[in-house]
Amino acid sequence: MGEPLEFRIMGPLGVFSEGEELRIGGARERAILASLVLNAGRVVGVDRLIEVVWDGLAPRSARAQIAICVSRLRRALGDRADDIMTSSPGYLLRAAPEQIDRLRFDDLVARARRRAAGGDREGAITILRDALALWRGTPFEDIHGMRYDAARLRESRLEAIEACLELELELGNHLKVIAELVPVVEEHPLRERARAQLMLAQYRSGRRAESLRTYQEGRRHLVEQVGLEPGPELRRLHDQILRDESALMEVPVARRAEEFVVPSQLPPQALPFTGRVAELAVLDDALRFTPEATGPGTVVVTGLGGFGKTALALRWAHRRIAQFPDGQLFVDLQGGEGAAALDPGVVAGRFLRALGVAGHAIPEDLSEKLALYRSRTARGRLLVVLDNARDSAQVIPLLPGGAHCRVIVTSRDPLDEFVARQGAHREFVRPLGFEESRALAVMLVGTARMEAEPQAMTRLAASSSGCPLTLRMAAARLCSGSYRGSVDELAG
């Protein structure tokens, strides 16, 4: 096979081999390839490809024509034809993240957030500008079946621009921000965050009248086009400018730092860990990121006590921690030994503080508190682990607000209502197999003891009935010195 290809979709579709652009057939082939690149590593069904190509006006021969177009695409890719794989119910593009500009963009934005969270604003700005430099024009401009995908790409770009210019404002680069924001606000007059940034930059640059005019223009667009008044943050800024509040000239470092707090609350994994390969694969599949997602992907891990529900959840979470650059939230809903189960309002307050919200800013009213929690989690890639849930009512209010969030719930209860209402995937944690139990026993007590009493180790593994907690308790007794008998006696 030849050198890996480079795919560009943040602008006109382009495929490059060693710096040279490949010629990709007609409009249908380009539409199919665009969809495959956008969903690289995931199967795109033939039905979806038909929708992309014909946008609801497909002929009867559409499925056969899709197959013909894919064949032409493979020929166009030359030595890399096998990168387009047939995989029921459709096709899959095999490509590494560094081969696709959109995935490089997402990685750079995530890195910038981490830099900003650590206080390195200049470094974060540099990385965000590198990400924005990947944008080359209008994506999927001539592919009507991908207009919603194009809108999502444009939204990602605008969010990155606003994040970058927010950091520039914090560094006092007001004139630079004005020059960059004016075309953004003109092109997107209903975007209130960018308008607020422009108003603040103009005010700090001594252009108070322009700042007020920027507000009035925005209000006119909102009223005429949507029939709404500006939102509370824009109105509040307008009032502050009218009053010439001195606070507007200060860089609100503490408040800005709150916006970039990245919680990392996962407890340590239970080690050693063995088995559960199939269960981990199920979690991978159920919690993967897909463009069709409209809410947080959720898995309920259920089973008897002591069989490793929390251990499985934490194993997956630690292995996939890089997928959640905006943080990981964890709570034991059981409340600890001897304590009462935690109310959703208490947990939401803890999560908000972990996300950087000051205590005095957290509403007392439960519905307002939960609404703020959903707002704070609406845009990021966040993992939420709700451990030892009592029932569905304890869990449902704590679902985050963003489609890029993922949730793992562990519970002895199967949470039928939660699964039914939220469409959550449910995974039952069953006893370990005998070989897995024996492997865990050896890892816990050591190979020396296993070699000294191999048959007893086998009986110890069998006597646990596949319960990891039982094995761990037995191993703890052996290794602590409090038990002086043989492994065989302990197994018996």
mmCIF file of C-alpha atoms in Angstrom, residues 229-441:
data_model
loop_
_atom_site.group_PDB
_atom_site.id
_atom_site.type_symbol
_atom_site.label_atom_id
_atom_site.label_comp_id
_atom_site.label_asym_id
_atom_site.label_seq_id
_atom_site.Cartn_x
_atom_site.Cartn_y
_atom_site.Cartn_z
ATOM 1 C CA GLU A 229 -35.308 40.598 22.919
ATOM 2 C CA PRO A 230 -31.569 40.086 23.591
ATOM 3 C CA GLY A 231 -30.675 37.549 26.257
ATOM 4 C CA PRO A 232 -29.963 38.474 29.899
ATOM 5 C CA GLU A 233 -26.148 38.542 29.559
ATOM 6 C CA LEU A 234 -26.259 40.937 26.593
ATOM 7 C CA ARG A 235 -28.816 43.164 28.329
ATOM 8 C CA ARG A 236 -26.739 43.188 31.515
ATOM 9 C CA LEU A 237 -23.618 44.231 29.590
ATOM 10 C CA HIS A 238 -25.605 46.979 27.875
ATOM 11 C CA ASP A 239 -26.769 48.316 31.243
ATOM 12 C CA GLN A 240 -23.214 48.208 32.619
ATOM 13 C CA ILE A 241 -21.941 50.211 29.644
ATOM 14 C CA LEU A 242 -24.706 52.784 30.085
ATOM 15 C CA ARG A 243 -23.655 53.191 33.732
ATOM 16 C CA ASP A 244 -19.931 53.223 32.884
ATOM 17 C CA GLU A 245 -19.274 50.562 35.499
ATOM 18 C CA SER A 246 -15.600 50.505 36.365
ATOM 19 C CA ALA A 247 -15.646 46.715 36.629
ATOM 20 C CA LEU A 248 -15.888 46.502 32.835
ATOM 21 C CA MET A 249 -12.330 47.795 32.528
ATOM 22 C CA GLU A 250 -10.967 45.027 34.717
ATOM 23 C CA VAL A 251 -9.987 41.619 33.407
ATOM 24 C CA PRO A 252 -12.122 39.228 35.487
ATOM 25 C CA VAL A 253 -9.424 36.624 35.930
ATOM 26 C CA ALA A 254 -11.157 34.636 38.666
ATOM 27 C CA ARG A 255 -14.407 34.360 36.733
ATOM 28 C CA ARG A 256 -12.648 33.418 33.527
ATOM 29 C CA ALA A 257 -10.658 30.760 35.335
ATOM 30 C CA GLU A 258 -13.927 29.243 36.494
ATOM 31 C CA GLU A 259 -15.012 28.773 32.892
ATOM 32 C CA PHE A 260 -11.979 26.633 32.150
ATOM 33 C CA VAL A 261 -12.001 24.378 35.211
ATOM 34 C CA VAL A 262 -11.449 20.763 34.184
ATOM 35 C CA PRO A 263 -12.607 18.352 36.929
ATOM 36 C CA SER A 264 -10.803 15.017 37.230
ATOM 37 C CA GLN A 265 -12.774 13.127 39.864
ATOM 38 C CA LEU A 266 -12.300 9.488 38.853
ATOM 39 C CA PRO A 267 -11.173 7.337 41.798
ATOM 40 C CA PRO A 268 -8.220 4.978 41.237
ATOM 41 C CA GLN A 269 -8.925 1.731 39.433
ATOM 42 C CA ALA A 270 -9.318 -1.512 41.336
ATOM 43 C CA LEU A 271 -6.048 -3.305 40.562
ATOM 44 C CA PRO A 272 -5.194 -5.885 39.547
ATOM 45 C CA PHE A 273 -7.935 -6.248 36.958
ATOM 46 C CA THR A 274 -8.541 -9.167 34.643
ATOM 47 C CA GLY A 275 -11.194 -10.344 32.215
ATOM 48 C CA ARG A 276 -14.290 -8.366 31.217
ATOM 49 C CA VAL A 277 -13.024 -8.069 27.632
ATOM 50 C CA ALA A 278 -16.502 -8.484 26.154
ATOM 51 C CA GLU A 279 -18.051 -6.009 28.596
ATOM 52 C CA LEU A 280 -15.406 -3.379 27.856
ATOM 53 C CA ALA A 281 -16.036 -3.814 24.136
ATOM 54 C CA VAL A 282 -19.755 -3.281 24.719
ATOM 55 C CA LEU A 283 -19.048 -0.044 26.598
ATOM 56 C CA ASP A 284 -16.774 1.093 23.766
ATOM 57 C CA ASP A 285 -19.553 0.565 21.271
ATOM 58 C CA ALA A 286 -22.352 2.068 23.385
ATOM 59 C CA LEU A 287 -20.377 5.164 24.427
ATOM 60 C CA ARG A 288 -18.636 6.007 21.168
ATOM 61 C CA PHE A 289 -19.120 9.462 19.647
ATOM 62 C CA THR A 290 -21.445 9.607 16.651
ATOM 63 C CA PRO A 291 -22.639 12.633 14.658
ATOM 64 C CA GLU A 292 -26.246 11.455 14.988
ATOM 65 C CA ALA A 293 -26.232 11.736 18.786
ATOM 66 C CA THR A 294 -28.692 14.270 20.174
ATOM 67 C CA GLY A 295 -28.106 13.548 23.860
ATOM 68 C CA PRO A 296 -25.506 12.040 26.154
ATOM 69 C CA GLY A 297 -24.715 8.390 25.460
ATOM 70 C CA THR A 298 -25.582 6.387 28.568
ATOM 71 C CA VAL A 299 -24.840 2.891 29.857
ATOM 72 C CA VAL A 300 -26.311 1.218 32.928
ATOM 73 C CA VAL A 301 -23.951 -1.359 34.455
ATOM 74 C CA THR A 302 -26.005 -3.610 36.698
ATOM 75 C CA GLY A 303 -25.540 -6.839 38.645
ATOM 76 C CA LEU A 304 -25.188 -8.306 42.108
ATOM 77 C CA GLY A 305 -23.063 -6.654 44.772
ATOM 78 C CA GLY A 306 -19.386 -7.558 44.736
ATOM 79 C CA PHE A 307 -19.273 -8.629 41.092
ATOM 80 C CA GLY A 308 -17.290 -5.616 39.881
ATOM 81 C CA LYS A 309 -19.718 -3.053 38.476
ATOM 82 C CA THR A 310 -17.711 -0.073 39.712
ATOM 83 C CA ALA A 311 -14.410 -1.728 38.809
ATOM 84 C CA LEU A 312 -15.644 -2.242 35.245
ATOM 85 C CA ALA A 313 -16.870 1.349 34.951
ATOM 86 C CA LEU A 314 -13.596 2.786 36.264
ATOM 87 C CA ARG A 315 -11.522 0.476 34.094
ATOM 88 C CA TRP A 316 -13.288 1.758 30.982
ATOM 89 C CA ALA A 317 -13.212 5.367 32.170
ATOM 90 C CA HIS A 318 -9.459 5.399 32.842
ATOM 91 C CA ARG A 319 -8.706 3.698 29.532
ATOM 92 C CA ARG A 320 -10.765 6.260 27.608
ATOM 93 C CA ILE A 321 -9.923 9.349 29.686
ATOM 94 C CA ALA A 322 -8.321 11.126 26.708
ATOM 95 C CA GLN A 323 -11.717 11.192 24.969
ATOM 96 C CA PHE A 324 -13.024 13.579 27.648
ATOM 97 C CA PRO A 325 -10.759 16.653 27.656
ATOM 98 C CA ASP A 326 -13.388 18.739 29.453
ATOM 99 C CA GLY A 327 -13.310 16.562 32.537
ATOM 100 C CA GLN A 328 -14.653 13.574 34.418
ATOM 101 C CA LEU A 329 -17.241 13.788 37.210
ATOM 102 C CA PHE A 330 -17.774 10.951 39.705
ATOM 103 C CA VAL A 331 -20.125 10.456 42.631
ATOM 104 C CA ASP A 332 -21.048 7.555 44.896
ATOM 105 C CA LEU A 333 -24.811 8.059 45.067
ATOM 106 C CA GLN A 334 -25.028 5.665 47.982
ATOM 107 C CA GLY A 335 -23.441 8.375 50.109
ATOM 108 C CA GLY A 336 -20.840 6.231 51.848
ATOM 109 C CA GLU A 337 -21.095 3.700 54.646
ATOM 110 C CA GLY A 338 -23.916 4.453 57.059
ATOM 111 C CA ALA A 339 -24.960 7.579 55.171
ATOM 112 C CA ALA A 340 -28.227 8.240 53.385
ATOM 113 C CA ALA A 341 -28.441 8.075 49.608
ATOM 114 C CA LEU A 342 -27.610 11.428 48.028
ATOM 115 C CA ASP A 343 -30.347 13.650 46.610
ATOM 116 C CA PRO A 344 -29.876 14.890 43.022
ATOM 117 C CA GLY A 345 -29.794 18.490 44.257
ATOM 118 C CA VAL A 346 -26.836 17.787 46.538
ATOM 119 C CA VAL A 347 -24.959 16.038 43.744
ATOM 120 C CA ALA A 348 -25.715 18.795 41.234
ATOM 121 C CA GLY A 349 -24.286 21.340 43.678
ATOM 122 C CA ARG A 350 -21.090 19.302 44.052
ATOM 123 C CA PHE A 351 -20.762 18.925 40.288
ATOM 124 C CA LEU A 352 -21.273 22.656 39.716
ATOM 125 C CA ARG A 353 -18.544 23.516 42.217
ATOM 126 C CA ALA A 354 -16.253 21.005 40.492
ATOM 127 C CA LEU A 355 -17.013 22.748 37.200
ATOM 128 C CA GLY A 356 -15.871 26.060 38.645
ATOM 129 C CA VAL A 357 -19.138 27.669 39.747
ATOM 130 C CA ALA A 358 -18.684 29.672 42.940
ATOM 131 C CA GLY A 359 -20.839 28.562 45.869
ATOM 132 C CA HIS A 360 -22.738 31.848 46.038
ATOM 133 C CA ALA A 361 -23.637 31.513 42.339
ATOM 134 C CA ILE A 362 -25.336 28.130 42.731
ATOM 135 C CA PRO A 363 -29.138 28.565 42.925
ATOM 136 C CA GLU A 364 -31.031 27.217 45.922
ATOM 137 C CA ASP A 365 -34.022 26.211 43.793
ATOM 138 C CA LEU A 366 -33.587 22.630 42.568
ATOM 139 C CA SER A 367 -34.905 23.207 39.049
ATOM 140 C CA GLU A 368 -32.664 26.251 38.590
ATOM 141 C CA LYS A 369 -29.675 24.341 39.946
ATOM 142 C CA LEU A 370 -30.248 21.447 37.535
ATOM 143 C CA ALA A 371 -30.765 23.869 34.645
ATOM 144 C CA LEU A 372 -27.410 25.521 35.426
ATOM 145 C CA TYR A 373 -25.774 22.083 35.576
ATOM 146 C CA ARG A 374 -27.149 21.211 32.134
ATOM 147 C CA SER A 375 -25.975 24.555 30.774
ATOM 148 C CA ARG A 376 -22.462 24.047 32.154
ATOM 149 C CA THR A 377 -22.255 20.624 30.496
ATOM 150 C CA ALA A 378 -23.945 21.558 27.218
ATOM 151 C CA ARG A 379 -20.885 22.000 25.003
ATOM 152 C CA GLY A 380 -18.013 19.954 26.371
ATOM 153 C CA ARG A 381 -16.819 16.370 26.105
ATOM 154 C CA LEU A 382 -17.464 15.277 29.664
ATOM 155 C CA LEU A 383 -17.733 11.870 31.333
ATOM 156 C CA VAL A 384 -20.142 11.480 34.264
ATOM 157 C CA VAL A 385 -19.989 8.332 36.412
ATOM 158 C CA LEU A 386 -22.973 7.855 38.752
ATOM 159 C CA ASP A 387 -22.002 4.988 41.034
ATOM 160 C CA ASN A 388 -24.338 2.891 43.220
ATOM 161 C CA ALA A 389 -27.581 4.427 42.020
ATOM 162 C CA ARG A 390 -30.622 3.589 44.112
ATOM 163 C CA ASP A 391 -33.310 4.099 41.470
ATOM 164 C CA SER A 392 -34.161 5.947 38.263
ATOM 165 C CA ALA A 393 -35.396 9.057 40.061
ATOM 166 C CA GLN A 394 -31.948 9.575 41.565
ATOM 167 C CA VAL A 395 -30.237 9.396 38.167
ATOM 168 C CA ILE A 396 -32.430 11.126 35.586
ATOM 169 C CA PRO A 397 -31.952 14.701 36.936
ATOM 170 C CA LEU A 398 -28.158 14.280 36.821
ATOM 171 C CA LEU A 399 -27.865 13.615 33.090
ATOM 172 C CA PRO A 400 -25.628 16.310 31.547
ATOM 173 C CA GLY A 401 -26.878 18.636 28.849
ATOM 174 C CA GLY A 402 -24.464 17.998 25.975
ATOM 175 C CA ALA A 403 -24.609 15.510 23.115
ATOM 176 C CA HIS A 404 -20.856 14.992 23.524
ATOM 177 C CA CYS A 405 -21.146 13.938 27.171
ATOM 178 C CA ARG A 406 -21.145 10.282 28.180
ATOM 179 C CA VAL A 407 -22.686 8.722 31.301
ATOM 180 C CA ILE A 408 -22.046 5.448 33.120
ATOM 181 C CA VAL A 409 -24.490 4.441 35.853
ATOM 182 C CA THR A 410 -23.812 1.494 38.166
ATOM 183 C CA SER A 411 -26.615 -0.027 40.205
ATOM 184 C CA ARG A 412 -27.801 -3.285 41.723
ATOM 185 C CA ASP A 413 -31.228 -2.329 40.409
ATOM 186 C CA PRO A 414 -31.689 -2.877 36.649
ATOM 187 C CA LEU A 415 -33.204 0.642 36.416
ATOM 188 C CA ASP A 416 -35.911 -0.416 33.964
ATOM 189 C CA GLU A 417 -37.631 2.977 34.002
ATOM 190 C CA PHE A 418 -34.393 4.829 33.323
ATOM 191 C CA VAL A 419 -33.447 2.511 30.464
ATOM 192 C CA ALA A 420 -36.934 2.820 28.953
ATOM 193 C CA ARG A 421 -37.185 6.609 29.251
ATOM 194 C CA GLN A 422 -33.627 7.496 28.252
ATOM 195 C CA GLY A 423 -32.881 4.783 25.720
ATOM 196 C CA ALA A 424 -29.832 3.796 27.755
ATOM 197 C CA HIS A 425 -27.870 0.659 26.982
ATOM 198 C CA ARG A 426 -27.800 -1.878 29.821
ATOM 199 C CA GLU A 427 -24.937 -4.245 30.511
ATOM 200 C CA PHE A 428 -25.292 -7.026 33.083
ATOM 201 C CA VAL A 429 -22.114 -7.864 35.000
ATOM 202 C CA ARG A 430 -22.004 -11.623 35.387
ATOM 203 C CA PRO A 431 -19.656 -13.838 37.422
ATOM 204 C CA LEU A 432 -16.092 -14.152 36.190
ATOM 205 C CA GLY A 433 -15.319 -17.309 34.275
ATOM 206 C CA PHE A 434 -13.177 -19.917 35.992
ATOM 207 C CA GLU A 435 -9.990 -19.026 34.089
ATOM 208 C CA GLU A 436 -10.531 -15.330 34.787
ATOM 209 C CA SER A 437 -11.093 -16.072 38.484
ATOM 210 C CA ARG A 438 -7.947 -18.174 38.655
ATOM 211 C CA ALA A 439 -5.919 -15.491 36.869
ATOM 212 C CA LEU A 440 -7.167 -12.877 39.333
ATOM 213 C CA ALA A 441 -6.358 -15.120 42.290
#
